[in-house]
CSV table of C-alpha atoms and ligand atoms in Angstrom, one decimal:
chain,number,residue,atom,x,y,z
A,210,MET,CA,78.6,76.4,67.2
A,211,VAL,CA,81.1,76.5,64.5
A,212,THR,CA,79.8,75.7,61.7
A,213,ASP,CA,81.3,75.7,58.1
A,214,ARG,CA,80.8,79.2,56.4
A,215,PRO,CA,82.8,81.7,57.3
A,216,LEU,CA,81.6,84.7,59.4
A,217,LEU,CA,84.2,87.3,58.6
A,218,GLU,CA,86.6,86.5,55.5
A,219,ILE,CA,90.0,88.5,54.8
A,220,ASN,CA,91.3,88.2,51.6
A,221,ASP,CA,94.7,90.0,50.1
A,222,LEU,CA,94.3,92.8,53.0
A,223,TRP,CA,96.4,95.3,52.6
A,224,VAL,CA,96.1,98.0,55.2
A,225,THR,CA,98.4,100.9,54.6
A,226,TYR,CA,99.7,104.5,56.5
A,227,TRP,CA,100.7,107.5,54.6
A,228,GLY,CA,102.8,109.2,56.2
A,229,ARG,CA,103.3,113.4,56.8
A,230,SER,CA,106.1,115.5,55.6
A,231,LEU,CA,106.9,118.8,57.4
A,232,LEU,CA,104.7,121.0,54.9
A,233,GLY,CA,101.9,118.5,55.3
A,234,LEU,CA,102.0,116.6,51.8
A,235,SER,CA,101.7,113.1,52.5
A,236,GLY,CA,105.2,111.0,52.3
A,237,ARG,CA,105.3,107.5,51.6
A,238,PRO,CA,103.5,104.9,52.0
A,239,PHE,CA,104.0,102.4,54.6
A,240,HIS,CA,102.2,98.9,53.9
A,241,ALA,CA,101.3,97.8,57.9
A,242,VAL,CA,99.3,93.8,56.7
A,243,LYS,CA,100.3,93.0,53.4
A,244,GLY,CA,98.0,91.0,51.5
A,245,ALA,CA,96.4,89.1,54.9
A,246,ASN,CA,94.5,85.8,54.3
A,247,LEU,CA,91.9,84.9,57.2
A,248,SER,CA,88.8,83.5,58.1
A,249,ILE,CA,86.4,83.3,61.2
A,250,ARG,CA,83.2,80.5,61.0
A,251,PRO,CA,80.4,81.4,63.7
A,252,GLY,CA,81.0,80.4,67.0
A,253,GLU,CA,84.5,80.1,66.7
A,254,THR,CA,87.9,81.9,67.9
A,255,LEU,CA,90.5,83.1,66.2
A,256,GLY,CA,94.0,84.3,67.7
A,257,LEU,CA,95.5,86.9,66.3
A,258,VAL,CA,99.4,86.6,68.0
A,259,GLY,CA,102.6,88.2,66.3
A,260,GLU,CA,105.1,90.8,68.8
A,261,SER,CA,104.7,94.7,68.7
A,262,GLY,CA,104.7,96.4,65.1
A,263,SER,CA,103.4,93.3,63.5
A,264,GLY,CA,100.4,94.7,62.2
A,265,LYS,CA,97.7,93.1,64.6
A,266,SER,CA,96.4,96.4,65.9
A,267,SER,CA,95.5,97.5,62.3
A,268,ILE,CA,93.6,93.7,60.7
A,269,ALA,CA,92.0,94.5,64.0
A,270,ASN,CA,90.6,98.5,63.5
A,271,THR,CA,89.9,98.1,59.7
A,272,VAL,CA,87.7,95.0,60.5
A,273,LEU,CA,86.0,97.5,62.9
A,274,GLY,CA,85.9,100.2,60.0
A,275,LEU,CA,88.5,102.5,62.5
A,276,VAL,CA,90.8,102.6,59.4
A,277,PRO,CA,89.8,101.6,55.5
A,278,ALA,CA,91.8,98.1,53.5
A,279,ALA,CA,94.0,99.6,50.9
A,280,GLY,CA,93.3,96.7,48.9
A,281,GLY,CA,92.2,93.1,48.9
A,282,SER,CA,88.5,92.0,50.1
A,283,MET,CA,87.0,91.6,53.7
A,284,ARG,CA,83.9,90.0,53.8
A,285,PHE,CA,81.7,89.3,56.9
A,286,GLY,CA,78.2,87.2,56.0
A,287,ASP,CA,77.4,88.5,53.3
A,288,GLU,CA,78.0,93.0,53.1
A,289,ASP,CA,81.1,93.4,52.0
A,290,LEU,CA,83.3,95.3,54.5
A,291,ALA,CA,86.2,96.3,52.8
A,292,GLY,CA,83.8,98.8,50.3
A,293,MET,CA,82.3,100.7,53.2
A,294,GLY,CA,86.1,102.0,54.2
A,295,THR,CA,84.8,103.4,57.4
A,296,ARG,CA,81.0,104.4,57.0
A,297,TYR,CA,79.5,100.9,58.7
A,298,PRO,CA,76.1,100.7,58.0
A,299,SER,CA,74.4,99.9,61.9
A,300,ASN,CA,73.4,97.1,61.3
A,301,VAL,CA,76.5,96.6,60.3
A,302,ARG,CA,77.7,98.4,62.6
A,303,LYS,CA,75.8,96.7,65.7
A,304,GLN,CA,76.9,92.9,64.9
A,305,ILE,CA,80.8,93.6,65.1
A,306,GLN,CA,81.9,95.3,69.0
A,307,ALA,CA,85.6,96.0,70.5
A,308,VAL,CA,86.9,95.5,74.2
A,309,PHE,CA,90.8,97.0,73.8
A,310,GLN,CA,93.2,97.2,75.8
A,311,ASP,CA,93.2,100.0,77.9
A,312,PRO,CA,90.6,99.2,80.5
A,313,TYR,CA,91.4,102.7,82.3
A,314,SER,CA,91.4,105.1,78.6
A,315,SER,CA,88.1,103.1,76.7
A,316,LEU,CA,85.2,103.6,79.5
A,317,ASN,CA,83.9,107.0,79.1
A,318,PRO,CA,84.7,108.5,83.1
A,319,SER,CA,82.2,110.8,83.2
A,320,MET,CA,79.4,108.2,82.7
A,321,THR,CA,77.3,105.7,85.2
A,322,VAL,CA,78.5,101.7,84.4
A,323,GLU,CA,74.8,102.1,83.6
A,324,GLU,CA,75.5,104.6,80.7
A,325,ILE,CA,78.1,102.7,79.2
A,326,VAL,CA,76.3,98.9,79.4
A,327,THR,CA,73.6,100.7,77.7
A,328,GLU,CA,75.1,103.4,75.2
A,329,PRO,CA,75.5,100.7,72.1
A,330,LEU,CA,71.7,100.2,73.2
A,331,ARG,CA,70.5,103.7,73.0
A,332,VAL,CA,71.9,104.4,69.2
A,333,HIS,CA,71.5,101.8,68.2
A,334,THR,CA,67.7,100.3,69.2
A,335,THR,CA,64.6,101.9,70.1
A,336,MET,CA,64.3,100.1,74.1
A,337,GLY,CA,62.8,103.0,76.4
A,338,ARG,CA,65.0,104.0,79.7
A,339,SER,CA,63.4,101.4,81.7
A,340,GLU,CA,63.8,98.4,79.1
A,341,ARG,CA,67.3,99.5,79.4
A,342,ARG,CA,67.5,99.4,83.0
A,343,GLN,CA,66.7,95.9,83.1
A,344,ARG,CA,68.8,94.4,80.2
A,345,ALA,CA,72.3,96.7,82.2
A,346,VAL,CA,71.2,94.3,84.8
A,347,GLU,CA,71.1,91.2,82.7
A,348,LEU,CA,74.7,92.1,80.5
A,349,LEU,CA,75.9,93.1,84.3
A,350,GLU,CA,75.0,89.0,85.9
A,351,LEU,CA,76.5,88.1,82.8
A,352,VAL,CA,80.4,89.9,83.2
A,353,SER,CA,79.4,89.0,87.1
A,354,LEU,CA,79.0,91.8,88.9
A,355,SER,CA,75.1,93.5,89.4
A,356,ARG,CA,72.6,95.8,90.0
A,357,GLU,CA,74.7,97.9,93.1
A,358,HIS,CA,76.9,98.5,89.7
A,359,LEU,CA,74.6,100.7,88.1
A,360,GLU,CA,74.9,103.8,89.1
A,361,ARG,CA,78.9,104.0,90.1
A,362,HIS,CA,81.9,105.6,87.9
A,363,PRO,CA,84.7,103.9,86.3
A,364,HIS,CA,86.9,105.3,88.2
A,365,GLN,CA,85.6,103.2,91.9
A,366,PHE,CA,86.5,99.8,89.4
A,367,SER,CA,89.5,97.5,89.3
A,368,GLY,CA,91.0,97.5,86.3
A,369,GLY,CA,89.9,93.5,85.5
A,370,GLN,CA,86.1,94.9,86.4
A,371,ARG,CA,87.1,97.6,84.3
A,372,GLN,CA,87.1,95.5,82.0
A,373,ARG,CA,83.7,93.5,82.7
A,374,ILE,CA,82.2,96.0,82.0
A,375,ALA,CA,83.7,97.0,78.8
A,376,ILE,CA,82.7,93.2,78.0
A,377,ALA,CA,79.0,93.4,79.3
A,378,SER,CA,78.9,96.7,77.1
A,379,ALA,CA,80.4,94.7,73.4
A,380,LEU,CA,77.8,92.5,75.0
A,381,ALA,CA,74.7,94.8,74.8
A,382,LEU,CA,73.9,93.7,71.1
A,383,GLN,CA,74.1,90.4,70.7
A,384,PRO,CA,77.3,91.1,68.4
A,385,ARG,CA,78.3,88.2,66.7
A,386,LEU,CA,81.7,89.5,66.6
A,387,ILE,CA,83.7,90.6,69.1
A,388,VAL,CA,87.2,92.0,67.9
A,389,LEU,CA,89.3,92.2,71.3
A,390,ASP,CA,92.3,93.6,70.7
A,391,GLU,CA,94.7,92.4,74.0
A,392,PRO,CA,91.8,92.6,76.1
A,393,VAL,CA,94.1,91.4,78.8
A,394,SER,CA,97.8,92.6,78.2
A,395,ALA,CA,96.7,95.8,80.9
A,396,LEU,CA,96.2,92.6,83.9
A,397,ASP,CA,98.3,90.5,86.5
A,398,VAL,CA,98.6,87.2,86.2
A,399,SER,CA,95.0,85.9,88.3
A,400,THR,CA,93.9,88.2,86.9
A,401,GLN,CA,94.0,87.7,83.5
A,402,ASN,CA,93.0,84.5,83.9
A,403,GLN,CA,89.7,85.5,85.0
A,404,ILE,CA,88.6,87.3,82.1
A,405,ILE,CA,89.6,85.1,79.8
A,406,ASN,CA,87.9,82.4,81.5
A,407,LEU,CA,84.5,85.2,81.2
A,408,LEU,CA,85.5,84.9,78.0
A,409,TYR,CA,85.6,81.8,77.0
A,410,GLU,CA,82.0,81.4,79.4
A,411,ARG,CA,79.8,83.9,77.3
A,412,ARG,CA,81.3,82.6,73.6
A,413,ASP,CA,80.5,78.9,74.5
A,414,ALA,CA,77.1,80.7,76.4
A,415,LEU,CA,76.3,83.1,73.5
A,416,GLY,CA,77.7,81.3,70.4
A,417,ILE,CA,79.9,84.5,69.2
A,418,ALA,CA,82.9,84.7,67.5
A,419,TYR,CA,86.0,86.1,68.7
A,420,LEU,CA,89.3,87.5,67.1
A,421,LEU,CA,91.3,87.5,69.8
A,422,ILE,CA,95.1,89.4,69.8
A,423,ALA,CA,97.3,88.6,72.2
A,424,HIS,CA,101.1,88.4,72.3
A,425,ASP,CA,101.5,85.9,74.2
A,426,LEU,CA,101.1,82.1,72.5
A,427,ALA,CA,100.6,80.7,75.1
A,428,LEU,CA,97.2,81.6,76.5
A,429,VAL,CA,95.0,82.5,73.5
A,430,HIS,CA,96.1,78.7,72.8
A,431,HIS,CA,93.4,78.3,75.7
A,432,ILE,CA,90.5,79.8,74.4
A,433,SER,CA,91.3,79.8,70.3
A,434,ASP,CA,90.0,77.5,68.5
A,435,ARG,CA,92.4,78.6,65.6
A,436,ILE,CA,96.0,80.1,66.1
A,437,ALA,CA,97.4,83.0,63.3
A,438,VAL,CA,101.0,84.0,63.6
A,439,MET,CA,102.0,87.6,62.2
A,440,TYR,CA,105.7,88.4,61.3
A,441,LEU,CA,105.8,92.1,59.6
A,442,GLY,CA,103.0,92.7,57.8
A,443,HIS,CA,102.6,89.0,57.1
A,444,ILE,CA,100.8,86.4,57.7
A,445,VAL,CA,103.8,83.3,58.1
A,446,GLU,CA,101.2,80.7,59.6
A,447,GLU,CA,97.4,79.5,60.4
A,448,GLY,CA,95.8,76.5,61.8
A,449,PRO,CA,94.1,75.0,64.4
A,450,SER,CA,95.3,75.9,67.8
A,451,ASP,CA,96.8,73.1,69.3
A,452,ARG,CA,99.3,72.3,66.2
A,453,VAL,CA,100.2,75.7,65.5
A,454,TYR,CA,100.9,75.5,69.9
A,455,ARG,CA,102.8,72.4,69.8
A,456,ARG,CA,103.7,71.6,66.9
A,457,PRO,CA,104.2,75.5,65.2
A,458,ALA,CA,105.7,75.3,61.8
A,459,HIS,CA,107.2,78.4,61.5
A,460,PRO,CA,110.4,78.7,63.0
A,461,TYR,CA,109.1,82.3,63.4
A,462,THR,CA,106.1,80.9,65.8
A,463,LYS,CA,108.8,78.4,67.3
A,464,ALA,CA,111.1,81.5,68.4
A,465,LEU,CA,107.7,83.7,69.8
A,466,LEU,CA,107.0,79.9,72.0
A,467,ASP,CA,110.9,79.8,73.2
A,468,ALA,CA,109.9,83.2,74.8
A,469,VAL,CA,107.2,81.8,77.0
A,470,PRO,CA,108.9,80.9,80.2
A,471,LEU,CA,108.4,77.1,80.6
A,472,LEU,CA,107.2,75.7,85.3
A,473,ASP,CA,109.5,72.6,84.5
A,474,PRO,CA,112.7,74.3,85.6
A,475,GLN,CA,115.0,71.4,83.7
A,476,ALA,CA,113.0,72.0,80.5
A,477,GLN,CA,113.8,75.7,81.0
A,478,ARG,CA,117.2,74.6,81.3
A,479,ALA,CA,118.2,72.6,78.1
A,480,ARG,CA,115.8,75.5,75.7
A,481,ARG,CA,118.8,78.4,77.7
A,482,ALA,CA,121.9,76.1,76.2
A,483,ALA,CA,120.4,75.3,73.2
A,484,ARG,CA,120.3,78.9,72.4
A,485,LYS,CA,123.5,80.0,73.6
A,486,ALA,CA,125.1,76.9,71.0
A,487,ALA,CA,122.5,78.6,68.0
A,488,PRO,CA,124.8,81.2,66.2
A,489,ALA,CA,123.2,85.4,67.7
A,490,ILE,CA,120.8,86.3,65.0
A,491,ASP,CA,120.4,89.9,63.7
A,492,ALA,CA,117.5,92.3,64.5
A,493,PRO,CA,114.8,92.6,62.8
A,494,ARG,CA,115.0,93.8,59.2
A,495,VAL,CA,112.6,94.4,56.7
A,496,SER,CA,114.2,92.5,54.0
A,497,THR,CA,112.8,93.7,50.6
A,498,THR,CA,113.0,90.7,48.5
A,499,GLY,CA,112.1,87.2,50.1
A,500,CYS,CA,110.5,86.2,53.1
A,501,PRO,CA,110.3,88.6,55.4
A,502,TYR,CA,112.5,86.7,58.8
A,503,GLN,CA,114.9,85.4,56.6
A,504,ASN,CA,117.5,88.0,58.5
A,505,ARG,CA,116.8,86.3,61.6
A,506,CYS,CA,116.1,82.8,60.3
A,507,PRO,CA,118.0,80.3,62.1
A,508,HIS,CA,117.5,77.8,58.4
A,509,VAL,CA,117.2,81.0,56.4
A,510,MET,CA,118.4,78.9,52.6
A,511,PRO,CA,119.4,81.1,49.1
A,512,ARG,CA,115.7,81.0,48.1
A,513,CYS,CA,114.5,82.7,51.6
A,514,GLN,CA,116.4,85.8,50.1
A,515,THR,CA,115.1,86.0,46.7
A,516,GLU,CA,111.5,84.0,46.9
A,517,MET,CA,108.6,85.1,49.2
A,518,PRO,CA,107.8,81.5,50.4
A,519,PRO,CA,103.7,80.7,48.8
A,520,ALA,CA,101.3,79.1,52.2
A,521,TYR,CA,102.4,75.7,51.9
A,522,ALA,CA,100.1,72.8,53.9
A,523,VAL,CA,100.7,71.2,56.9
A,524,ASP,CA,100.6,68.9,58.6
A,525,GLY,CA,97.5,68.2,61.4
A,526,GLY,CA,95.7,71.5,59.7
A,527,GLY,CA,96.6,75.1,58.4
A,528,THR,CA,99.6,76.8,56.8
A,529,ALA,CA,103.5,78.0,57.0
A,530,SER,CA,104.9,80.1,54.3
A,531,CYS,CA,107.8,79.0,54.0
A,532,PHE,CA,110.0,76.8,52.5
A,533,LEU,CA,110.8,74.3,54.8
A,534,HIS,CA,107.4,73.0,54.3
A,535,ALA,CA,108.4,73.1,50.3
A,536,ASP,CA,107.8,69.8,49.6
A,537,ARG,CA,104.4,70.0,50.7
A,538,PRO,CA,101.3,72.2,48.4
A,539,ALA,CA,100.9,74.4,48.2
A,540,VAL,CA,97.6,76.4,49.4
A,541,LEU,CA,98.1,80.2,49.0
A,542,PRO,CA,99.6,82.4,46.8
A,543,ALA,CA,102.5,84.6,48.4
A,544,SER,CA,101.4,87.0,50.2
A,545,GLY,CA,102.6,90.6,49.6
A,546,THR,CA,103.1,89.7,45.7
A,547,GLY,CA,99.8,91.0,45.3
A,548,LYS,CA,98.7,94.9,44.4
A,549,ALA,CA,98.9,97.2,47.4
A,550,ALA,CA,96.8,99.7,46.9
B,681,ATP,N1,97.8,105.7,62.3
B,681,ATP,C1,99.5,105.4,61.8
B,681,ATP,N2,100.0,106.1,61.8
B,681,ATP,C2,101.0,105.6,60.7
B,681,ATP,N3,101.7,104.4,61.0
B,681,ATP,C3,101.3,103.3,62.0
B,681,ATP,C4,99.8,104.2,62.7
B,681,ATP,N4,99.2,103.2,62.9
B,681,ATP,C5,100.3,101.4,63.2
B,681,ATP,N5,101.4,102.2,62.3
B,681,ATP,C6,102.8,101.4,62.5
B,681,ATP,O1,102.6,100.1,61.4
B,681,ATP,C7,102.7,98.7,62.2
B,681,ATP,C8,101.6,97.7,62.4
B,681,ATP,O2,101.3,98.7,63.6
B,681,ATP,P1,100.1,97.4,64.0
B,681,ATP,O3,99.7,98.6,65.4
B,681,ATP,O4,99.1,97.4,63.3
B,681,ATP,O5,101.0,96.8,65.5
B,681,ATP,P2,99.9,95.3,66.9
B,681,ATP,O6,100.9,94.1,66.2
B,681,ATP,O7,99.3,96.0,67.3
B,681,ATP,O8,101.6,96.0,67.5
B,681,ATP,P3,101.5,96.7,69.1
B,681,ATP,O9,101.6,94.8,69.9
B,681,ATP,O10,102.2,97.0,69.7
B,681,ATP,O11,99.7,96.6,69.2
B,681,ATP,C9,103.9,99.2,63.5
B,681,ATP,O12,105.1,99.8,62.2
B,681,ATP,C10,102.8,100.6,64.1
B,681,ATP,O13,104.5,102.0,63.3
B,682,MG,MG1,98.5,96.8,68.9
């Protein structure tokens, strides 16, 4: 059930990596996330999309406490996650679980399925062995596997089955939030749909919130309540899933949707013709001032080169950080203009 109070609230989040010089001294900082604002309510799914290198995993890893926040705030219920750095106490760690992209490397090959699925129970609870085994069977049933799989090892399973095992393990502690970083990218299309359907069912039955990261907007649209779009460390658009998918407000979101092939051949031909007629757009370049998308944007205006757009309210809900919407009220200041640690 979705309620109004955010479960996770991220404000002006910065994630910074420090390069290393040849002498091993800290080099220049690289800001992978520049002032991101996001929130997820209990039971809600937020889809986070954007091209490779836009900073999606940096946000995921910061929420998971694997990478510290360099600036800004992250609240999870009443807990101040950003203040905890990478040392989350057990009561917080239990409530935020993760499923990663590669089911071939994320499961320990020397452990049995029973050990993998019950590992979180062993670490975080006082459950005895037989109780854990009973729970392992229940968890496997939740992901459409069964008791006979308990003694097997990961190499005896397909990619889709391995991802089911990873999901069972993530569900073990009844978390309030699961961070899913490209959970289906390594799978074939029909298996992708099965895993997405499974996630959908489990979420509705158990009331878990998801932060679901993917490249493919069409795929996240089916399962997400809201979608946020990232470009070069900035959240450039955010809003209700259907509005973002059907009426994208930021030119970058439109470009992402144009990259999804259309099933209707006539529509696909029309799109190709329109693309040929459009002026060539430069490859991404990091601009030091103004909008991060200015070098690729077909609508670029003079002010885009000097000013960072704030997040304007969009009809139908959500925001877009783009001066095309400057006739609407600005609801958040421009991201990336605050302090980086
Ligand atoms: N540990 C690190 N040290 C230095 N730079 C990093 C580190 N991790 C990520 N980066 C850089 O930060 C930027 C954002 O990376 P991130 O992995 O968050 O992107 P992403 O959106 O998840 O991309 P992908 O879709 O390829 O997974 C990239 O330019 C990446 O090279
Ligand atoms: Mg990533």
